[in-house]
PDB file of C-alpha atoms in Angstrom:
ATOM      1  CA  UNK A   1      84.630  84.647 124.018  1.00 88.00           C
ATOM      2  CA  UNK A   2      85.066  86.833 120.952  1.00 94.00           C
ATOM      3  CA  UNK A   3      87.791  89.084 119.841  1.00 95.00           C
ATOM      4  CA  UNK A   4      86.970  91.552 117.136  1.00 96.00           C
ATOM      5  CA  UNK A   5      89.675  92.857 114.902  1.00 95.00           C
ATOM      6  CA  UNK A   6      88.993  96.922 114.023  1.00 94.00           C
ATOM      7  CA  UNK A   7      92.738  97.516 113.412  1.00 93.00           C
ATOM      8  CA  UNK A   8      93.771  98.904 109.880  1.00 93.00           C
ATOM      9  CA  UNK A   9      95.004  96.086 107.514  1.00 93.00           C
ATOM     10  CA  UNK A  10      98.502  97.247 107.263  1.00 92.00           C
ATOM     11  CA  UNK A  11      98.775  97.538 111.401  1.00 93.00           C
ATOM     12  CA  UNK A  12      97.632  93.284 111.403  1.00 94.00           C
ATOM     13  CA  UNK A  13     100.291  93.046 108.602  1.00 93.00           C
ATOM     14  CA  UNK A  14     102.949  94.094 110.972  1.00 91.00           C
ATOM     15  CA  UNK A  15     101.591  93.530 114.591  1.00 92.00           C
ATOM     16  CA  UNK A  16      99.232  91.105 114.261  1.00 93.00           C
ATOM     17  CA  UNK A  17     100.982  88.884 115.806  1.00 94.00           C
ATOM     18  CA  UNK A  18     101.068  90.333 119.542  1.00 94.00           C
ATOM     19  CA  UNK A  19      97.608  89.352 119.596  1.00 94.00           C
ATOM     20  CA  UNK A  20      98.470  85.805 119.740  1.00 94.00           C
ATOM     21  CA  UNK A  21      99.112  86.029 123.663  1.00 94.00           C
ATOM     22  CA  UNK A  22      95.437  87.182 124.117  1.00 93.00           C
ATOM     23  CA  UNK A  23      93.926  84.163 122.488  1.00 95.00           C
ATOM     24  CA  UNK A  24      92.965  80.418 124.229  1.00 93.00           C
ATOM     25  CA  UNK A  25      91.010  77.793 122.505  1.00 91.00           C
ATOM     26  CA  UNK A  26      87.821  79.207 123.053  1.00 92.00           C
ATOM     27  CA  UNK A  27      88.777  82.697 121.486  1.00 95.00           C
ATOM     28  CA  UNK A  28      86.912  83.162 118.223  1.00 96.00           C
ATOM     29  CA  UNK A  29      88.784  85.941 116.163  1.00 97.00           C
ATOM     30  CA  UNK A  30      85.913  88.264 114.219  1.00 97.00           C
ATOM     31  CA  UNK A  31      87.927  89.614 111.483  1.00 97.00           C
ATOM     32  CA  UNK A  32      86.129  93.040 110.639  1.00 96.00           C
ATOM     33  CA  UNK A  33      89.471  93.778 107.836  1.00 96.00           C
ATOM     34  CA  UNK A  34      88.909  94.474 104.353  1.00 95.00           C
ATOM     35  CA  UNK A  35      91.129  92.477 102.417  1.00 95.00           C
ATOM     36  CA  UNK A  36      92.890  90.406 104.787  1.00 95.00           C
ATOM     37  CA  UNK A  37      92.169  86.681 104.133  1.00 95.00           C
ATOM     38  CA  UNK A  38      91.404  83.795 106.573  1.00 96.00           C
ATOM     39  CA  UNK A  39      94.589  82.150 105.327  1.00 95.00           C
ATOM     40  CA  UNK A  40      96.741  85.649 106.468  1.00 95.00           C
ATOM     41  CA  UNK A  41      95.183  85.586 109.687  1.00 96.00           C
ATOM     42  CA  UNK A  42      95.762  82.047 110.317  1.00 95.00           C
ATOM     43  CA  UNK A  43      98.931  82.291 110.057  1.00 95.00           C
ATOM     44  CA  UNK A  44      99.951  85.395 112.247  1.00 95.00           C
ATOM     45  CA  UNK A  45      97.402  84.752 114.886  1.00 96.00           C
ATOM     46  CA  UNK A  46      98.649  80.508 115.339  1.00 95.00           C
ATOM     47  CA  UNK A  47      94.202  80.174 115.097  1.00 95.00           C
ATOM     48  CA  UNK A  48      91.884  78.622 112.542  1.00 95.00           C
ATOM     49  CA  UNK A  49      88.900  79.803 114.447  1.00 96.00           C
ATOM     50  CA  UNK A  50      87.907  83.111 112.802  1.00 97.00           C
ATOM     51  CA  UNK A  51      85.300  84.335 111.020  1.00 97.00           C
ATOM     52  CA  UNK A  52      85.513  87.422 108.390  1.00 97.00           C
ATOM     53  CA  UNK A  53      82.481  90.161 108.761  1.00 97.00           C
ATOM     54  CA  UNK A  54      82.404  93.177 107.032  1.00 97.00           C
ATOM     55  CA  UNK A  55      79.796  95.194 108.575  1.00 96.00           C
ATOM     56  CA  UNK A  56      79.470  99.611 107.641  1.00 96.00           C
ATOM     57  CA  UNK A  57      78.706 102.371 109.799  1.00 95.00           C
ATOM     58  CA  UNK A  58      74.800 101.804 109.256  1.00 96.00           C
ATOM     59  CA  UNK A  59      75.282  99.580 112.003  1.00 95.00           C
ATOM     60  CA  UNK A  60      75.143 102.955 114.259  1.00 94.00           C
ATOM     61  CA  UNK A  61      71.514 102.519 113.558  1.00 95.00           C
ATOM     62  CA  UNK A  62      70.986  99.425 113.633  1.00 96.00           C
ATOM     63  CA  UNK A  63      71.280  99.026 109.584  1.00 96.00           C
ATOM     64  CA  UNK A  64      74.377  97.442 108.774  1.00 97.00           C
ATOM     65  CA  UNK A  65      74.086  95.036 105.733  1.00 97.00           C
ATOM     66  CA  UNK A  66      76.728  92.956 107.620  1.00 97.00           C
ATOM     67  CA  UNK A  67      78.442  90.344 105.143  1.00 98.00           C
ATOM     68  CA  UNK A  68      79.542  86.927 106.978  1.00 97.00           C
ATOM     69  CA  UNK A  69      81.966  84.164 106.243  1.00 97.00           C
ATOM     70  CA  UNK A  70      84.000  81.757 107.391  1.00 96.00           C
ATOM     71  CA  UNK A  71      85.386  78.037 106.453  1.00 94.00           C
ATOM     72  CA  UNK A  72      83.307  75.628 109.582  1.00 93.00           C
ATOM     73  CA  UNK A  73      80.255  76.963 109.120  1.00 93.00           C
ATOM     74  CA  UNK A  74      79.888  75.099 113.373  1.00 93.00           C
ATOM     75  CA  UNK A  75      81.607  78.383 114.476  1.00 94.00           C
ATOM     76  CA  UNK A  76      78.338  80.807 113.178  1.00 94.00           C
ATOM     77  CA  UNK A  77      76.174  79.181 116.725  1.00 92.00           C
ATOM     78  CA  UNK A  78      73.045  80.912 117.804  1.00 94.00           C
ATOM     79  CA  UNK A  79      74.999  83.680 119.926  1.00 94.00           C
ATOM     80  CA  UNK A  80      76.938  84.364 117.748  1.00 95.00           C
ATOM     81  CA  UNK A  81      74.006  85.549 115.681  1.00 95.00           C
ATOM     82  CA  UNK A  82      72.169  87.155 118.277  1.00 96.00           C
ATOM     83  CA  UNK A  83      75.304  89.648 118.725  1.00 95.00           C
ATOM     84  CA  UNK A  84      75.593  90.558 114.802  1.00 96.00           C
ATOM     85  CA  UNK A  85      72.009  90.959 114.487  1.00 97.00           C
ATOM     86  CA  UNK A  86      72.160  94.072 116.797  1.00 97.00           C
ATOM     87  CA  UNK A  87      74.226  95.346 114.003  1.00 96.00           C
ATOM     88  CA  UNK A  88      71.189  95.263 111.516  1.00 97.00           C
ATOM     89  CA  UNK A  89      70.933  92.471 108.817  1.00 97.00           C
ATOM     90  CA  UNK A  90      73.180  89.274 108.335  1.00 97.00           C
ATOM     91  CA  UNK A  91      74.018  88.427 105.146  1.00 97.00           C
ATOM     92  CA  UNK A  92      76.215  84.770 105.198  1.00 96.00           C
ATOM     93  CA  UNK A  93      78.678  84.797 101.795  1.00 97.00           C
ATOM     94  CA  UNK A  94      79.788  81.319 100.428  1.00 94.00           C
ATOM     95  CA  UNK A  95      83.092  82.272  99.143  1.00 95.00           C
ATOM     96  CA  UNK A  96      85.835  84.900 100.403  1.00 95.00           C
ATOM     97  CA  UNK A  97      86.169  87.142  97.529  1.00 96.00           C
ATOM     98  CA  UNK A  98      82.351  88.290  98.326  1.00 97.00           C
ATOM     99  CA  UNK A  99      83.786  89.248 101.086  1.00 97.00           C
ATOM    100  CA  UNK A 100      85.538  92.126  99.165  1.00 96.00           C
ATOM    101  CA  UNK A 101      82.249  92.938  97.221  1.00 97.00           C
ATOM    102  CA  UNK A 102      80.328  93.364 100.190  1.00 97.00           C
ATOM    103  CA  UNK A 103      83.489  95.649 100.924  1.00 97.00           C
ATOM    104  CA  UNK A 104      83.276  97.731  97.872  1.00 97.00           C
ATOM    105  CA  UNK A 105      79.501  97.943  97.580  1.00 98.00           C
ATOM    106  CA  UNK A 106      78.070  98.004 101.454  1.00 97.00           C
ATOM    107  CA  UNK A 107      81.526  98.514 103.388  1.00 97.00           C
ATOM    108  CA  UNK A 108      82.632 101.902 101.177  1.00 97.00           C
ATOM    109  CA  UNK A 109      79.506 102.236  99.728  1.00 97.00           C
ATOM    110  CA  UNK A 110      77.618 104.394 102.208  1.00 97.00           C
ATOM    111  CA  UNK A 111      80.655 107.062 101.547  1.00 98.00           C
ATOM    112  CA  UNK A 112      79.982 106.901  97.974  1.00 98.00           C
ATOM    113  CA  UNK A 113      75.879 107.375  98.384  1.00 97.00           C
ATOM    114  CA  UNK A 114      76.534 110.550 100.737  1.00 97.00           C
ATOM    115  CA  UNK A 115      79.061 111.827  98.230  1.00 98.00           C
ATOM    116  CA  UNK A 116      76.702 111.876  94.922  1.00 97.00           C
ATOM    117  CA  UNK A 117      73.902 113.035  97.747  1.00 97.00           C
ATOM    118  CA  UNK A 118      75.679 116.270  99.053  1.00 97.00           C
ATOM    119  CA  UNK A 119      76.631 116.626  95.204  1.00 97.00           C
ATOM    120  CA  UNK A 120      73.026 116.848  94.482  1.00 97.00           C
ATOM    121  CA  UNK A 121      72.520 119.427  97.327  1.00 97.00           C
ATOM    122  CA  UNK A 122      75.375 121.751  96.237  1.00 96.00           C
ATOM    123  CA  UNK A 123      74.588 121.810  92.489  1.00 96.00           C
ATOM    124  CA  UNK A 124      70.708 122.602  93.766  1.00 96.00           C
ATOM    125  CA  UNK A 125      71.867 125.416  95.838  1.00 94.00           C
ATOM    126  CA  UNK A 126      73.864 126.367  93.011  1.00 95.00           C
ATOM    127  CA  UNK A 127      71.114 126.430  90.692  1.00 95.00           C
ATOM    128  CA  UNK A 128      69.055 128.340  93.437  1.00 94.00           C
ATOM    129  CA  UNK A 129      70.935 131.520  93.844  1.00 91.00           C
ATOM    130  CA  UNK A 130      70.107 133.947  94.755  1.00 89.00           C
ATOM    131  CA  UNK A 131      66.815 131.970  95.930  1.00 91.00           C
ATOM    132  CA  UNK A 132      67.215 130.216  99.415  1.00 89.00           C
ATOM    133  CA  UNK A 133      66.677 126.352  99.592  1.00 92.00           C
ATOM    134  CA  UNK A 134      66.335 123.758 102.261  1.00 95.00           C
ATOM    135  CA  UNK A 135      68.749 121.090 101.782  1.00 95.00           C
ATOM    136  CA  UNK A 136      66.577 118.681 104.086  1.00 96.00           C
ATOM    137  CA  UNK A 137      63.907 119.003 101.456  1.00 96.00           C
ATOM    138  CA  UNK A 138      66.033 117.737  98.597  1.00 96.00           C
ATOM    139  CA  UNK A 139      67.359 114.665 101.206  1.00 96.00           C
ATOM    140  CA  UNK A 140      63.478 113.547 101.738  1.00 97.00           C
ATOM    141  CA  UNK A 141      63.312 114.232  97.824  1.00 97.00           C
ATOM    142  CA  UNK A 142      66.025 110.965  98.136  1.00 97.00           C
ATOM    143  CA  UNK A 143      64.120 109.117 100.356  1.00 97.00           C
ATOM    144  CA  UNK A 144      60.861 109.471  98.850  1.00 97.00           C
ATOM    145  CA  UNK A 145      61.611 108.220  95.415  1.00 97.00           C
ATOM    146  CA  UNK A 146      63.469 105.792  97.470  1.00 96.00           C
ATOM    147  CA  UNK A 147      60.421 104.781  99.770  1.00 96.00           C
ATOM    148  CA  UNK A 148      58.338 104.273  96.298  1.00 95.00           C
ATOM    149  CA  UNK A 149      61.040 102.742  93.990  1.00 97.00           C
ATOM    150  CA  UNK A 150      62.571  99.652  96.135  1.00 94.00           C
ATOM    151  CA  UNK A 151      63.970  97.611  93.219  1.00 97.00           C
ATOM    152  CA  UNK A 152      65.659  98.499  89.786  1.00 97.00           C
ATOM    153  CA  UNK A 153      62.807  97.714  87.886  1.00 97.00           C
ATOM    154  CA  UNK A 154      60.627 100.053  89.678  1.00 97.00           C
ATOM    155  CA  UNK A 155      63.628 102.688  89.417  1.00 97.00           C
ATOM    156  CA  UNK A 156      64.090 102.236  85.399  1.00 96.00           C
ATOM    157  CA  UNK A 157      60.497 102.388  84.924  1.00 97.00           C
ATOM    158  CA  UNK A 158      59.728 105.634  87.390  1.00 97.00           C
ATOM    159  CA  UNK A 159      62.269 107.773  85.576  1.00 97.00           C
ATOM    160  CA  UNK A 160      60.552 106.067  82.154  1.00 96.00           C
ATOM    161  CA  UNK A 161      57.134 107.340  83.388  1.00 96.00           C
ATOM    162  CA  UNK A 162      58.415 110.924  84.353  1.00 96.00           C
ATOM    163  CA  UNK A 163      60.400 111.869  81.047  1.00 94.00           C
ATOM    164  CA  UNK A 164      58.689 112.980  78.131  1.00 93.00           C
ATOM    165  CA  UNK A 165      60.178 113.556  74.347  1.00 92.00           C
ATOM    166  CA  UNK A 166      62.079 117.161  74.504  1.00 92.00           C
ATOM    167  CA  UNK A 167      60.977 117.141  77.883  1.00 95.00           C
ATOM    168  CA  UNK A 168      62.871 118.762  80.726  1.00 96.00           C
ATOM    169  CA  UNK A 169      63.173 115.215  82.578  1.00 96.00           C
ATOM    170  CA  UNK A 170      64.568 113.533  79.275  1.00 96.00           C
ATOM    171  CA  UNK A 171      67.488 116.642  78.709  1.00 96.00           C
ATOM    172  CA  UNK A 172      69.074 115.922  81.728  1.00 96.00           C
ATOM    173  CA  UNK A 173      68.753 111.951  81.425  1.00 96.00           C
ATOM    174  CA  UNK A 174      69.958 112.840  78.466  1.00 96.00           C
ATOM    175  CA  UNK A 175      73.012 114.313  79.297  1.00 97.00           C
ATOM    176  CA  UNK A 176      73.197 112.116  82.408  1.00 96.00           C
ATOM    177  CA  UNK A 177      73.986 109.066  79.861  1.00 96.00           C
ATOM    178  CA  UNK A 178      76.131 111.256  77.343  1.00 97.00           C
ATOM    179  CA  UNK A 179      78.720 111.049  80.259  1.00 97.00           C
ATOM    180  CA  UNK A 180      78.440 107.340  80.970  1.00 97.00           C
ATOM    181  CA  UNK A 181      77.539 107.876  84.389  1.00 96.00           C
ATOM    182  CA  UNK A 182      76.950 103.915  84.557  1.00 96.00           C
ATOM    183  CA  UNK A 183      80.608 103.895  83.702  1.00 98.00           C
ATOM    184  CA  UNK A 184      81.610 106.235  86.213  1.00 97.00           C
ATOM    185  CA  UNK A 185      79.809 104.231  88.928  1.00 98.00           C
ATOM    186  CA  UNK A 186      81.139 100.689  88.104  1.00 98.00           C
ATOM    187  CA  UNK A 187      84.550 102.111  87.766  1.00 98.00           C
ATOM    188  CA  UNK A 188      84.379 103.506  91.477  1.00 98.00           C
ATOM    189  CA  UNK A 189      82.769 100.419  93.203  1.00 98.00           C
ATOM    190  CA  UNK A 190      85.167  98.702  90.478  1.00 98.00           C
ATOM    191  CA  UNK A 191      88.630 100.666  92.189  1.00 98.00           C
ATOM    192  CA  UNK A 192      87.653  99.737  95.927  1.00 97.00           C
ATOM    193  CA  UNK A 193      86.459  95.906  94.891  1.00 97.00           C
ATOM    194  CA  UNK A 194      90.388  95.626  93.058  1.00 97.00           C
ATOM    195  CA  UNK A 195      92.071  97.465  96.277  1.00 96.00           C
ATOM    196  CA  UNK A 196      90.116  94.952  98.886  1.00 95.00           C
ATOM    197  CA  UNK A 197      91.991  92.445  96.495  1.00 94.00           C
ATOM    198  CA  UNK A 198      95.363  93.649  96.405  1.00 94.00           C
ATOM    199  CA  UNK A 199      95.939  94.510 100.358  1.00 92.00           C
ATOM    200  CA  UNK A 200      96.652  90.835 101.611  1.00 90.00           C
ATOM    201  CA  UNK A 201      99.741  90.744  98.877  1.00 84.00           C
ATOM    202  CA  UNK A 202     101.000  94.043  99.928  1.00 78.00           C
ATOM    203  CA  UNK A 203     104.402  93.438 101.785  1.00 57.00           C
ATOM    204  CA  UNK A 204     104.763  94.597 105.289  1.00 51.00           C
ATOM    205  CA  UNK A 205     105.970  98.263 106.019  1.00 46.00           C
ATOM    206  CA  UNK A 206     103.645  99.316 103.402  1.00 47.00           C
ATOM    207  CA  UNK A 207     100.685 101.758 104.081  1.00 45.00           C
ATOM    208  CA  UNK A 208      97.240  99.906 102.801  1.00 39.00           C
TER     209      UNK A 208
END
C-alpha cells in the first residue's frame, strides 16, 4: 500500500520519524516534499522504498504536470501509474535536482502565473476608470492567445506579427524589455529553484 507524505518539510525534519511505526515492507513512501531528498527520508523513515513526486494544485482538475523520481525504477509498476495519472500528466525525471525544477517551475509556478494574471486585470481596470470592464474578458484574452500560441516560437513570432514601428504594440514591448522583465522572471523561478535546494540542509527547529 502507499503512504503519501503532504506534511511541510520542516514538520518531516523533526517528526518524521513517528511515521516509521506505520510502515511494513510493502509500504511505498510517496514523498510529495519540496526539497527533502531520498537520502533524508531514508534515513528518518528506516525505508529505501520511496519515490519523490511533486505534483501542483492543477491536479484539482485533473492537470497536474506531476514530476516523478525515484532510484529502482521496479517500484514505478503499472498501479502505481494508474493512481498518478488521475492527477493529470506524468512526467518521470532522471536525476533528483529536477525534482526541485519541476518545484520551482510547475510546483510554485501556478502561484506565479495567477499573480502576473490578476496584475494584468488590476492595471486594466485601472486604465478603465471610470469605464466598467469585465475581468473574465481579459482572462479568455489569456487563454486565447494561449489556445493559438502553444510553443515559444509561435509566442515570439505572434507578438513580432502584432507590433509595428512607433506602434502602440511596440511602446509597451518596448518598455516591457527596458525593465528586464526576462530578468525579473528568471530571478523569481531562480529564488524558489535555490530555496527547494537549501531546505534538506536546514537544521531541525528551523521554519522551512
Amino acid at each position: 500500500y502507499y503512504i503519501f507524505l503532504l506534511i511541510r518539510p520542516n514538520v518531516f525534519l523533526n517528526s518524521g520519524s513517528q511515521f516509521q511505526k506505520l510502515l511494513s515492507k510493502r509500504t511505498l513512501v510517496i514523498s510529495c516534499m519540496a526539497g527533502i531528498k531520498l537520502t533524508t527520508i531514508e534515513k528518518i523513515l528506516q525505508t529505501k522504498k520511496i519515490i519523490r513526486i511533486m505534483p501542483n494544485v492543477m491536479a484539482l482538475n485533473v492537470k497536474s504536470h506531476t514530476h516523478i523520481y525515484m532510484k529502482n525504477k521496479n517500484l514505478f509498476d503499472s498501479n502505481l501509474k494508474k493512481l498518478l495519472s488521475s492527477l493529470g500528466k506524468i512526467i518521470s525525471v532522471k536525476n533528483e535536482d529536477q525534482i526541485n525544477f519541476a518545484t520551482s517551475v510547475f510546483g510554485s509556478g501556478p502561484a506565479f502565473i495567477a499573480y502576473i494574471v490578476n496584475i494584468f486585470i488590476k492595471a486594466s481596470k485601472k486604465l478603465a476608470k471610470p469605464y466598467s470592464m469585465n475581468e473574465k474578458d481579459v482572462i479568455e484574452l489569456f487563454k486565447n492567445v494561449l489556445d493559438t500560441n502553444n510553443s515559444s516560437k509561435l509566442l515570439d513570432n505572434f507578438v513580432s506579427s502584432i507590433s509595428s514601428k512607433k506602434g502602440t504594440t511596440q511602446a509597451g514591448v518596448n518598455y516591457l524589455k527596458s525593465q528586464k522583465i526576462e530578468k525579473i522572471i528568471y530571478t523569481t523561478l531562480h529564488k524558489a529553484y535555490k530555496r527547494a535546494k537549501e531546505i534538506d540542509s536546514e537544521k531541525k527547529n528551523t521554519k522551512s
